[in-house]
Coordinates of C-alpha atoms (C1' of nucleotides) in Angstrom, one line a residue:
Chain G
M2 CA -2.6 -11.3 3.8
L3 CA -0.7 -13.8 5.8
D4 CA 2.8 -14.9 4.9
P5 CA 2.4 -17.9 2.6
K6 CA 5.4 -19.5 4.3
L7 CA 3.5 -19.4 7.6
I8 CA 0.6 -21.1 6.0
R9 CA 2.8 -23.7 4.6
Q10 CA 5.1 -24.3 7.5
E11 CA 2.9 -23.7 10.5
N12 CA -0.5 -24.8 9.1
A13 CA -1.7 -25.9 12.6
T14 CA -1.1 -22.4 14.0
V15 CA -3.2 -20.8 11.3
V16 CA -6.0 -23.4 11.8
A17 CA -5.9 -22.6 15.5
M18 CA -6.2 -18.9 14.8
L19 CA -9.2 -19.5 12.6
A20 CA -10.9 -21.5 15.3
R21 CA -10.2 -18.8 17.9
R22 CA -11.8 -16.2 15.6
G23 CA -14.7 -18.5 14.7
A24 CA -13.8 -18.0 11.0
T25 CA -14.2 -20.7 8.4
V26 CA -11.6 -21.0 5.6
D27 CA -11.1 -24.1 3.5
M28 CA -7.5 -24.8 4.5
A29 CA -7.5 -28.3 3.0
R30 CA -8.3 -26.7 -0.4
I31 CA -5.6 -24.1 0.1
N32 CA -3.0 -26.7 0.9
Q33 CA -4.0 -28.8 -2.1
L34 CA -3.8 -25.7 -4.4
E35 CA -0.5 -24.8 -2.9
E36 CA 0.9 -28.2 -3.8
Q37 CA -0.4 -27.9 -7.3
R38 CA 1.0 -24.4 -7.6
R39 CA 4.5 -25.5 -6.8
E40 CA 4.5 -28.4 -9.2
L41 CA 3.1 -26.3 -12.0
Q42 CA 5.5 -23.5 -11.3
M43 CA 8.5 -25.9 -11.6
Q44 CA 7.0 -27.2 -14.8
V45 CA 6.5 -23.7 -16.3
Q46 CA 10.0 -22.6 -15.3
A47 CA 11.6 -25.6 -16.8
L48 CA 9.8 -24.9 -20.1
Q49 CA 10.7 -21.3 -19.9
N50 CA 14.3 -22.2 -19.4
A51 CA 14.2 -24.5 -22.4
R52 CA 12.7 -21.7 -24.5
N53 CA 15.4 -19.2 -23.4
Q54 CA 18.2 -21.6 -24.1
H55 CA 16.9 -22.3 -27.6
A56 CA 16.3 -18.7 -28.3
K57 CA 19.9 -17.9 -27.3
K58 CA 21.2 -20.7 -29.6
V59 CA 19.2 -19.3 -32.5
G60 CA 20.6 -15.8 -31.8
H61 CA 24.2 -17.1 -31.7
A62 CA 23.7 -19.2 -34.9
K63 CA 22.2 -16.3 -36.8
A64 CA 25.0 -14.0 -35.7
S65 CA 27.6 -16.4 -37.1
G66 CA 25.6 -16.8 -40.3
A67 CA 24.7 -20.5 -39.7
D68 CA 21.4 -22.0 -40.9
V69 CA 18.8 -22.0 -38.1
G70 CA 16.2 -24.1 -39.8
A71 CA 17.0 -27.2 -37.8
L72 CA 17.1 -25.3 -34.5
L73 CA 13.7 -23.8 -35.2
A74 CA 12.2 -27.2 -36.0
E75 CA 13.5 -28.5 -32.6
V76 CA 11.4 -26.1 -30.6
A77 CA 8.3 -26.2 -32.8
D78 CA 6.1 -27.7 -30.1
L79 CA 7.6 -25.8 -27.2
G80 CA 5.4 -22.8 -27.5
G81 CA 2.2 -24.9 -27.2
Q82 CA 3.5 -26.8 -24.2
L83 CA 4.5 -23.6 -22.5
T84 CA 1.2 -21.9 -23.1
A85 CA -0.7 -24.9 -21.7
A86 CA 1.5 -25.1 -18.6
E87 CA 1.2 -21.4 -18.0
S88 CA -2.5 -21.5 -18.4
A89 CA -2.8 -24.3 -15.8
F90 CA -0.4 -22.5 -13.5
N91 CA -2.4 -19.2 -13.7
T92 CA -5.7 -20.9 -13.0
V93 CA -4.3 -22.5 -9.9
Q94 CA -2.5 -19.4 -8.8
D95 CA -5.7 -17.2 -9.2
A96 CA -7.8 -19.7 -7.2
L97 CA -5.2 -19.8 -4.5
Q98 CA -4.8 -16.0 -4.3
Q99 CA -8.6 -15.6 -4.0
L100 CA -8.7 -18.0 -1.0
L101 CA -5.6 -16.5 0.6
A102 CA -7.1 -13.1 0.4
L103 CA -10.0 -14.3 2.6
I104 CA -7.9 -15.5 5.5
P105 CA -8.0 -13.0 8.4
N106 CA -4.9 -11.9 10.3
M107 CA -3.2 -13.8 13.0
L108 CA -4.0 -12.8 16.6
H109 CA -1.6 -11.4 19.2
D110 CA -1.1 -13.6 22.2
S111 CA -2.6 -11.1 24.5
V112 CA -6.0 -11.2 22.7
P113 CA -8.6 -12.8 24.9
T114 CA -10.5 -15.7 23.4
G115 CA -14.2 -15.2 23.2
K116 CA -17.4 -15.9 21.3
S117 CA -18.9 -12.5 20.9
E118 CA -18.4 -8.8 21.8
A119 CA -19.7 -9.8 25.3
D120 CA -16.3 -11.4 25.9
N121 CA -14.4 -8.2 25.3
Q122 CA -12.4 -7.2 28.4
V123 CA -12.2 -3.9 30.2
V124 CA -8.6 -2.8 30.4
R125 CA -9.1 0.4 32.3
S126 CA -11.7 3.1 32.9
W127 CA -11.3 6.9 33.1
G128 CA -13.8 9.1 34.9
E129 CA -17.1 8.2 36.5
P130 CA -20.4 8.1 34.6
S131 CA -21.9 11.6 34.8
Q132 CA -24.4 12.2 37.5
F133 CA -27.5 14.4 37.1
N134 CA -30.1 15.7 39.5
F135 CA -32.6 15.3 36.7
T136 CA -33.4 12.6 34.2
P137 CA -30.9 13.0 31.4
K138 CA -32.2 13.1 27.8
D139 CA -30.6 11.4 24.9
H140 CA -29.0 13.4 22.0
V141 CA -32.1 13.0 19.8
E142 CA -34.3 14.7 22.3
L143 CA -31.7 17.3 23.2
G144 CA -30.8 18.0 19.6
A145 CA -34.4 18.5 18.4
N146 CA -34.3 22.1 19.7
L147 CA -30.7 22.7 18.9
G148 CA -30.5 21.9 15.1
L149 CA -30.2 18.2 14.9
D150 CA -32.6 17.4 12.1
F151 CA -33.1 13.7 11.2
A152 CA -36.2 14.5 9.2
A153 CA -34.2 16.7 6.8
G154 CA -31.6 14.0 6.4
A155 CA -34.2 11.5 5.6
K156 CA -35.8 13.8 3.1
L157 CA -32.6 14.5 1.3
S158 CA -31.1 11.0 1.4
G159 CA -33.0 8.5 3.5
A160 CA -32.6 6.7 6.7
R161 CA -29.3 7.0 8.6
F162 CA -28.5 10.6 7.4
V163 CA -28.7 13.8 9.4
V164 CA -28.6 17.5 9.0
M165 CA -27.0 19.7 11.6
R166 CA -27.7 23.4 11.9
N167 CA -26.4 26.4 13.7
Q168 CA -24.4 25.8 16.9
L169 CA -24.5 22.0 16.4
A170 CA -23.0 22.3 13.0
K171 CA -20.3 24.6 14.5
L172 CA -19.8 22.2 17.4
H173 CA -19.2 19.4 15.0
R174 CA -16.7 21.4 13.1
A175 CA -15.0 22.5 16.4
L176 CA -14.6 19.0 17.5
A177 CA -12.8 18.0 14.3
Q178 CA -10.6 21.1 14.5
F179 CA -9.8 20.4 18.1
M180 CA -8.8 16.8 17.5
L181 CA -6.6 17.7 14.5
D182 CA -4.9 20.5 16.3
L183 CA -4.1 18.3 19.4
H184 CA -2.7 15.5 17.3
V185 CA -0.5 17.8 15.2
K186 CA 0.7 20.0 18.0
S187 CA 1.0 17.6 20.9
H188 CA 1.4 14.1 19.4
G189 CA 3.6 14.7 16.4
Y190 CA 1.3 13.7 13.6
T191 CA 1.5 15.1 10.1
E192 CA -1.9 16.3 8.8
V193 CA -2.9 14.9 5.4
A194 CA -5.8 15.6 3.1
V195 CA -6.6 12.7 0.8
P196 CA -9.2 11.5 -1.8
F197 CA -12.5 10.3 -0.4
I198 CA -12.9 8.1 -3.5
V199 CA -10.5 5.3 -4.0
N200 CA -10.1 2.4 -6.5
G201 CA -10.6 -1.3 -5.7
N202 CA -6.9 -1.9 -5.6
T203 CA -6.4 0.5 -2.7
L204 CA -9.3 -1.2 -0.8
F205 CA -7.6 -4.6 -1.3
G206 CA -4.4 -3.2 0.2
T207 CA -6.0 -2.4 3.5
G208 CA -8.2 -5.5 3.5
Q209 CA -11.7 -4.2 2.9
L210 CA -11.8 -6.0 -0.4
P211 CA -12.6 -8.6 -1.4
K212 CA -14.2 -9.7 1.9
M213 CA -16.1 -6.6 3.0
R214 CA -17.5 -5.4 -0.3
E215 CA -21.0 -5.5 1.2
D216 CA -20.1 -2.7 3.6
L217 CA -18.9 -0.3 0.9
F218 CA -20.6 2.2 -1.3
A219 CA -19.5 1.5 -4.9
I220 CA -19.7 4.3 -7.4
D221 CA -21.6 3.5 -10.6
G222 CA -19.6 3.8 -13.8
E223 CA -16.6 2.6 -15.6
M224 CA -14.0 3.4 -13.0
N225 CA -14.1 0.8 -10.2
Y226 CA -14.5 3.6 -7.6
Y227 CA -15.6 3.3 -4.0
L228 CA -16.4 5.9 -1.3
I229 CA -13.9 5.4 1.6
P230 CA -15.3 3.6 4.7
T231 CA -12.5 5.2 6.7
A232 CA -9.5 7.4 6.1
E233 CA -7.4 4.4 7.1
V234 CA -7.7 3.2 3.5
P235 CA -6.2 6.1 1.6
V236 CA -3.8 7.2 4.4
T237 CA -2.2 3.9 5.0
S238 CA -2.0 3.4 1.3
L239 CA 0.3 6.4 1.0
V240 CA 3.1 3.9 1.6
A241 CA 1.9 1.3 -0.8
D242 CA 4.6 0.0 -3.2
A243 CA 7.2 2.0 -1.4
I244 CA 10.6 1.0 0.1
L245 CA 11.1 3.4 3.0
E246 CA 14.4 4.3 4.5
L247 CA 14.8 3.2 8.1
N248 CA 15.2 6.8 9.3
Q249 CA 11.8 7.7 7.8
L250 CA 10.1 5.5 10.4
P251 CA 7.9 6.0 12.2
L252 CA 5.5 7.9 9.9
K253 CA 2.6 9.4 11.8
F254 CA -0.4 10.8 9.9
V255 CA -3.6 12.4 11.0
C256 CA -6.5 12.9 8.6
H257 CA -10.0 14.3 9.0
S258 CA -12.4 12.7 6.5
P259 CA -15.9 11.7 5.9
C260 CA -16.6 7.9 6.1
F261 CA -19.2 6.1 4.1
R262 CA -20.7 2.8 5.1
S263 CA -23.6 0.9 3.7
E264 CA -24.3 -0.8 7.1
A265 CA -25.5 -3.9 5.3
G266 CA -26.3 -6.4 7.9
S267 CA -27.1 -3.9 10.7
Y268 CA -30.7 -3.4 9.8
G269 CA -32.8 -2.4 12.8
K270 CA -29.6 -1.7 14.9
D271 CA -29.2 1.8 16.3
T272 CA -31.9 3.2 14.1
R273 CA -32.5 6.0 16.5
G274 CA -30.1 9.0 16.5
M275 CA -26.8 9.5 14.9
I276 CA -24.9 6.6 16.4
R277 CA -24.9 4.6 13.2
Q278 CA -25.0 6.7 10.0
H279 CA -24.2 6.0 6.4
Q280 CA -22.0 9.1 6.4
F281 CA -20.0 10.3 9.3
E282 CA -16.8 12.2 10.0
K283 CA -13.8 10.9 11.7
V284 CA -10.3 12.0 12.6
E285 CA -8.0 9.1 11.9
L286 CA -4.5 8.3 13.2
V287 CA -2.2 6.1 11.1
Q288 CA 1.3 5.0 12.0
I289 CA 3.8 3.2 9.8
V290 CA 6.4 1.7 12.1
H291 CA 9.3 -0.7 12.4
P292 CA 8.1 -4.2 13.3
D293 CA 10.0 -4.1 16.7
H294 CA 7.9 -1.1 17.8
S295 CA 4.4 -1.8 16.7
Y296 CA 3.0 -2.9 20.0
A297 CA 4.5 0.1 21.8
A298 CA 3.0 2.2 19.0
L299 CA -0.4 0.7 19.6
E300 CA -0.3 1.7 23.2
E301 CA 0.8 5.2 22.2
L302 CA -1.7 5.6 19.5
T303 CA -4.5 4.4 21.8
S304 CA -3.3 6.9 24.4
H305 CA -3.5 9.7 21.8
A306 CA -7.2 8.8 21.2
E307 CA -7.8 8.7 24.9
M308 CA -6.3 12.2 25.3
I309 CA -9.1 13.6 23.3
L310 CA -11.7 12.2 25.7
Q311 CA -9.7 13.3 28.7
K312 CA -9.4 16.8 27.4
L313 CA -13.1 16.8 26.7
E314 CA -13.6 15.3 30.2
L315 CA -15.8 12.5 28.9
P316 CA -15.9 9.3 30.9
Y317 CA -14.7 6.3 29.0
R318 CA -13.3 2.8 29.2
V319 CA -10.7 0.9 27.2
M320 CA -11.7 -2.5 25.9
A321 CA -9.5 -5.2 24.6
L322 CA -11.4 -6.9 21.8
C323 CA -11.7 -10.6 22.1
S324 CA -10.9 -13.1 19.3
A325 CA -14.4 -13.2 18.0
D326 CA -14.9 -9.4 17.7
I327 CA -11.5 -8.4 16.4
G328 CA -11.4 -7.1 12.8
F329 CA -10.3 -9.0 9.7
A330 CA -7.0 -7.2 9.3
A331 CA -6.0 -6.6 13.0
T332 CA -3.9 -8.7 15.3
K333 CA -4.9 -6.7 18.3
T334 CA -7.5 -4.0 18.8
Y335 CA -8.5 -1.6 21.6
D336 CA -11.9 0.0 21.5
L337 CA -12.6 3.2 23.4
E338 CA -16.1 3.3 24.7
V339 CA -17.6 6.6 25.9
W340 CA -20.3 7.0 28.5
L341 CA -23.6 8.0 27.1
P342 CA -26.1 9.1 29.8
G343 CA -29.0 9.1 27.4
Q344 CA -28.5 5.4 26.7
N345 CA -27.1 4.7 30.2
C346 CA -24.2 2.7 28.7
Y347 CA -20.8 2.9 27.2
R348 CA -20.6 3.1 23.3
E349 CA -17.7 2.6 21.0
I350 CA -16.2 5.9 19.9
S351 CA -12.8 4.7 18.7
S352 CA -11.1 1.6 17.6
C353 CA -7.3 1.3 17.5
S354 CA -5.6 -1.6 15.8
N355 CA -2.2 -3.0 14.9
T356 CA -2.3 -5.0 11.7
E357 CA 1.4 -5.9 11.8
T358 CA 2.4 -6.9 8.2
F359 CA -1.1 -7.9 7.1
Q360 CA -1.8 -4.7 5.2
A361 CA 1.8 -4.1 4.4
R362 CA 2.1 -7.4 2.6
R363 CA -1.1 -6.7 0.6
M364 CA 0.1 -3.2 -0.5
K365 CA 3.8 -4.0 -0.6
A366 CA 4.8 -1.4 2.0
R367 CA 8.4 -2.0 3.1
Y368 CA 11.5 -0.4 4.7
R369 CA 15.1 -1.2 4.0
D370 CA 16.6 -3.0 7.0
T371 CA 20.2 -1.7 7.6
A372 CA 21.4 -5.0 9.1
T373 CA 20.3 -7.2 6.2
S374 CA 20.0 -4.3 3.6
K375 CA 17.0 -6.2 2.4
P376 CA 13.5 -4.7 2.2
E377 CA 11.3 -5.9 5.0
L378 CA 7.6 -5.3 5.5
V379 CA 6.6 -2.4 7.8
H380 CA 3.9 -2.7 10.5
T381 CA 0.8 -0.5 10.0
L382 CA -1.5 0.8 12.7
N383 CA -4.7 2.9 12.7
G384 CA -7.2 4.3 15.1
S385 CA -10.0 6.8 15.3
A386 CA -9.3 9.8 17.4
L387 CA -12.2 10.2 17.3
A388 CA -15.4 9.5 15.5
V389 CA -16.6 13.1 15.3
G390 CA -20.4 12.4 15.2
R391 CA -20.3 10.1 18.1
T392 CA -18.2 12.6 20.0
L393 CA -20.8 15.2 19.4
V394 CA -23.4 12.8 20.8
A395 CA -21.2 12.3 23.9
V396 CA -20.8 16.0 24.4
L397 CA -24.5 16.7 24.1
E398 CA -25.5 13.9 26.5
N399 CA -22.8 14.4 29.1
Y400 CA -22.9 18.2 29.1
Q401 CA -26.6 18.7 29.1
Q402 CA -28.3 20.9 31.7
A403 CA -31.8 20.7 33.2
D404 CA -33.1 23.3 30.8
G405 CA -31.9 21.4 27.8
S406 CA -29.0 23.7 27.1
I407 CA -25.5 22.3 26.6
K408 CA -22.4 23.5 28.4
V409 CA -19.4 23.8 26.1
P410 CA -16.4 21.7 27.3
A411 CA -13.5 24.0 28.3
A412 CA -11.3 22.6 25.6
L413 CA -13.8 23.7 22.9
Q414 CA -14.7 27.1 24.2
A415 CA -12.0 28.8 22.2
Y416 CA -13.3 27.1 19.1
M417 CA -16.9 27.8 19.8
G418 CA -16.5 31.3 21.2
C419 CA -19.1 30.6 23.8
E420 CA -19.6 28.7 27.0
V421 CA -23.1 27.3 26.5
I422 CA -25.3 26.2 23.6
V423 CA -28.9 27.1 23.9
Chain K
rG29 C1' -13.6 18.5 -24.8
rG30 C1' -9.4 19.3 -28.9
rA31 C1' -3.9 18.7 -30.3
rG32 C1' 0.8 16.8 -29.1
rA33 C1' 4.8 14.3 -25.9
rG34 C1' 5.9 10.8 -22.4
rA35 C1' 5.9 6.4 -18.5
rU36 C1' 12.8 2.3 -17.7
rG37 C1' 16.1 0.5 -11.0
rG38 C1' 16.0 4.6 -4.4
rC39 C1' 16.4 9.2 -8.0
rU40 C1' 17.9 11.4 -13.0
rG41 C1' 18.4 9.2 -17.6
rA42 C1' 20.5 6.0 -22.1
rG43 C1' 18.9 1.8 -24.6
rC44 C1' 19.9 -1.1 -33.5
rG45 C1' 14.1 -7.5 -32.0
rG46 C1' 19.2 -11.7 -29.7
rU47 C1' 25.0 -12.1 -25.3
rC48 C1' 20.0 -6.5 -21.6
rG49 C1' 17.9 -6.8 -15.3
rA50 C1' 19.4 -3.1 -18.5
rA51 C1' 24.8 2.3 -20.0
rA52 C1' 26.0 6.6 -17.4
rG53 C1' 25.4 10.0 -13.4
rC54 C1' 23.4 10.9 -8.5
rG55 C1' 22.3 8.6 -3.9
rG56 C1' 23.3 4.3 -0.5
rC57 C1' 26.9 0.8 1.5
rG58 C1' 32.2 -0.9 2.3
rG59 C1' 37.3 0.5 1.9
rU60 C1' 42.0 3.6 1.2
rC61 C1' 43.6 8.4 2.9
rU62 C1' 42.7 11.6 7.6
rU63 C1' 43.4 13.1 14.7
rG64 C1' 38.2 13.3 13.0
rA65 C1' 35.3 15.0 8.9
rA66 C1' 35.1 16.7 3.9
rA67 C1' 37.2 16.0 -0.9
rA68 C1' 39.6 12.4 -3.9
rC69 C1' 40.2 7.4 -5.3
rC70 C1' 38.8 1.9 -5.3
rG71 C1' 35.0 -1.5 -4.8
rU72 C1' 30.0 -2.6 -4.2
rU73 C1' 24.6 -1.7 -4.7
rG74 C1' 17.1 -3.7 -8.0
rA75 C1' 12.5 -6.5 -6.4
rG76 C1' 9.5 -11.0 -6.2
rC77 C1' 9.0 -16.2 -6.7
rC78 C1' 10.7 -21.5 -7.3
rC79 C1' 14.3 -25.6 -6.4
rU80 C1' 18.4 -26.5 -2.7
rU81 C1' 20.3 -28.5 4.4
rG82 C1' 24.1 -25.4 2.3
rC83 C1' 27.0 -23.7 -1.8
rG84 C1' 24.4 -22.4 -5.7
rG85 C1' 20.9 -22.8 -9.8
rG86 C1' 16.3 -21.3 -12.3
rU87 C1' 12.4 -18.0 -13.4
rU88 C1' 9.5 -13.4 -13.7
rC89 C1' 9.5 -8.1 -13.7
rC90 C1' 11.4 -1.7 -18.1
rG91 C1' 3.2 1.9 -16.2
rG92 C1' -1.3 -2.3 -16.5
rG93 C1' -3.4 -6.0 -19.9
rG94 C1' -3.3 -8.6 -24.7
rG95 C1' -0.7 -9.8 -29.4
rU96 C1' 3.4 -10.8 -33.2
rU97 C1' 8.2 -13.8 -32.9
rC98 C1' 12.4 -19.3 -32.0
rG99 C1' 13.4 -14.7 -29.1
rA100 C1' 10.3 -8.2 -26.9
rA101 C1' 12.4 -2.7 -22.6
rU102 C1' 12.6 -2.4 -28.1
rC103 C1' 7.3 -4.0 -33.0
rC104 C1' 1.5 -4.0 -32.9
rC105 C1' -3.4 -3.3 -30.2
rU106 C1' -5.7 -1.6 -25.8
rC107 C1' -6.2 0.7 -21.0
rU108 C1' -4.4 3.8 -17.1
rC109 C1' -1.5 7.8 -15.5
rU110 C1' 1.8 12.2 -16.2
rC111 C1' 3.4 16.6 -18.9
rU112 C1' 2.8 20.8 -22.7
rC113 C1' -0.7 23.9 -25.6
rC114 C1' -5.9 25.5 -26.8
rG115 C1' -11.0 25.7 -24.9
rC116 C1' -14.3 25.3 -20.7
rC117 C1' -14.9 25.4 -15.5
rA118 C1' -15.2 25.3 -9.0

RNA sequence: GGAGAGAUGGCUGAGCGGUCGAAAGCGGCGGUCUUGAAAACCGUUGAGCCCUUGCGGGUUCCGGGGGUUCGAAUCCCUCUCUCUCCGCCA
């Protein structure tokens, strides 16, 4: 959610942002509702004031034993007026809130303007695409003999599900363990385990609702429950409705969780392999920081995600997302793309974003500023470090050998207890 | 699943339908004292919104929603959550 004052006072700036993103929001309607809201609010508050004044008079009169009949008659029609005014106010307020909730976040000045993901910019690269003296296979082919079973996934659940067996299941677990351990030991994150089912209110806080309902798996029943699409949702929401002390910042959380995405709208995209699944696991980093430090924190958080790839010796590049590709809640995002020999291209394996106060405002996450002693909104950041399934794909494809076996990256050998997967 | 008890400010915890945004304590902040600190003492200290250049004024909020009333933290209905006991269970 944007600051309503920004929308009111710097309307042109907001309109320009929407244009850069290629987003459509009915700003004229919002401005009109905002005007109505102010007028109705003044009206309601004036009537409430009248009611309170009269109620006090009645109280005093009764206390002194006077007759209150005349006073009561005086306010006979006030109740009706107030109810009508409040009803009108609520109608406008609700309509306004619904529209405001659909406005995406502002963009940081450094975000390149673009029309599609093709306009994302390469910030830096690490490593060279792996060279082979044979034709490298993709992970589906490699995995077929190693326990990567798409048929079983399809039988149990349907398309976009997979079963892993034996050493691949272990490798998958090893990757998650390795990532968690590194972030806790070397990067100062606190590990958290959180619910994988959350309510609608929590999804509103991080910005998935109402706009992205299509991408979520909702749970049938009375309870307004959804499967999380990322641990960013429950983990960031740990600070919802809180006023933190300045010395508590920054908060740094790491969380390993499954993620569930309906992938509505991506029919026919990445249908082969485990690049795009309805269920995948991810190790997520979340930082809750002072507003002055959030862009430094974004660089740091991104470097933490990069460290995983470097330790695994997987070639990658860092992309600055352009205005058209950047997410709804983010002001700035870096994607990490890992080299996949089987596809002969770089593929997204991490996405690291600063949302500034966008999520904090929606979920009321604040800290107490010592200078003003007033509560101020924190900045929230999140990033994958990394998507475990895609990392498994990257290891398989980059560490494959001519005979179809997979060398185990040095960083994982302690976890796997072996040097090669056959 | 059955029986009961609760939900109040950063925390603990009072609160007869009227002068209650709310006692008290703790914590926080400022000050006195001190070489400094502690202790003690004094003062101060909720959040959001609206109007106002400013000073300031108004309004909402006592778990969520609805109701009764001139007036609700307080009464009624309902939902959610927490705790205790019994049963069941990973």
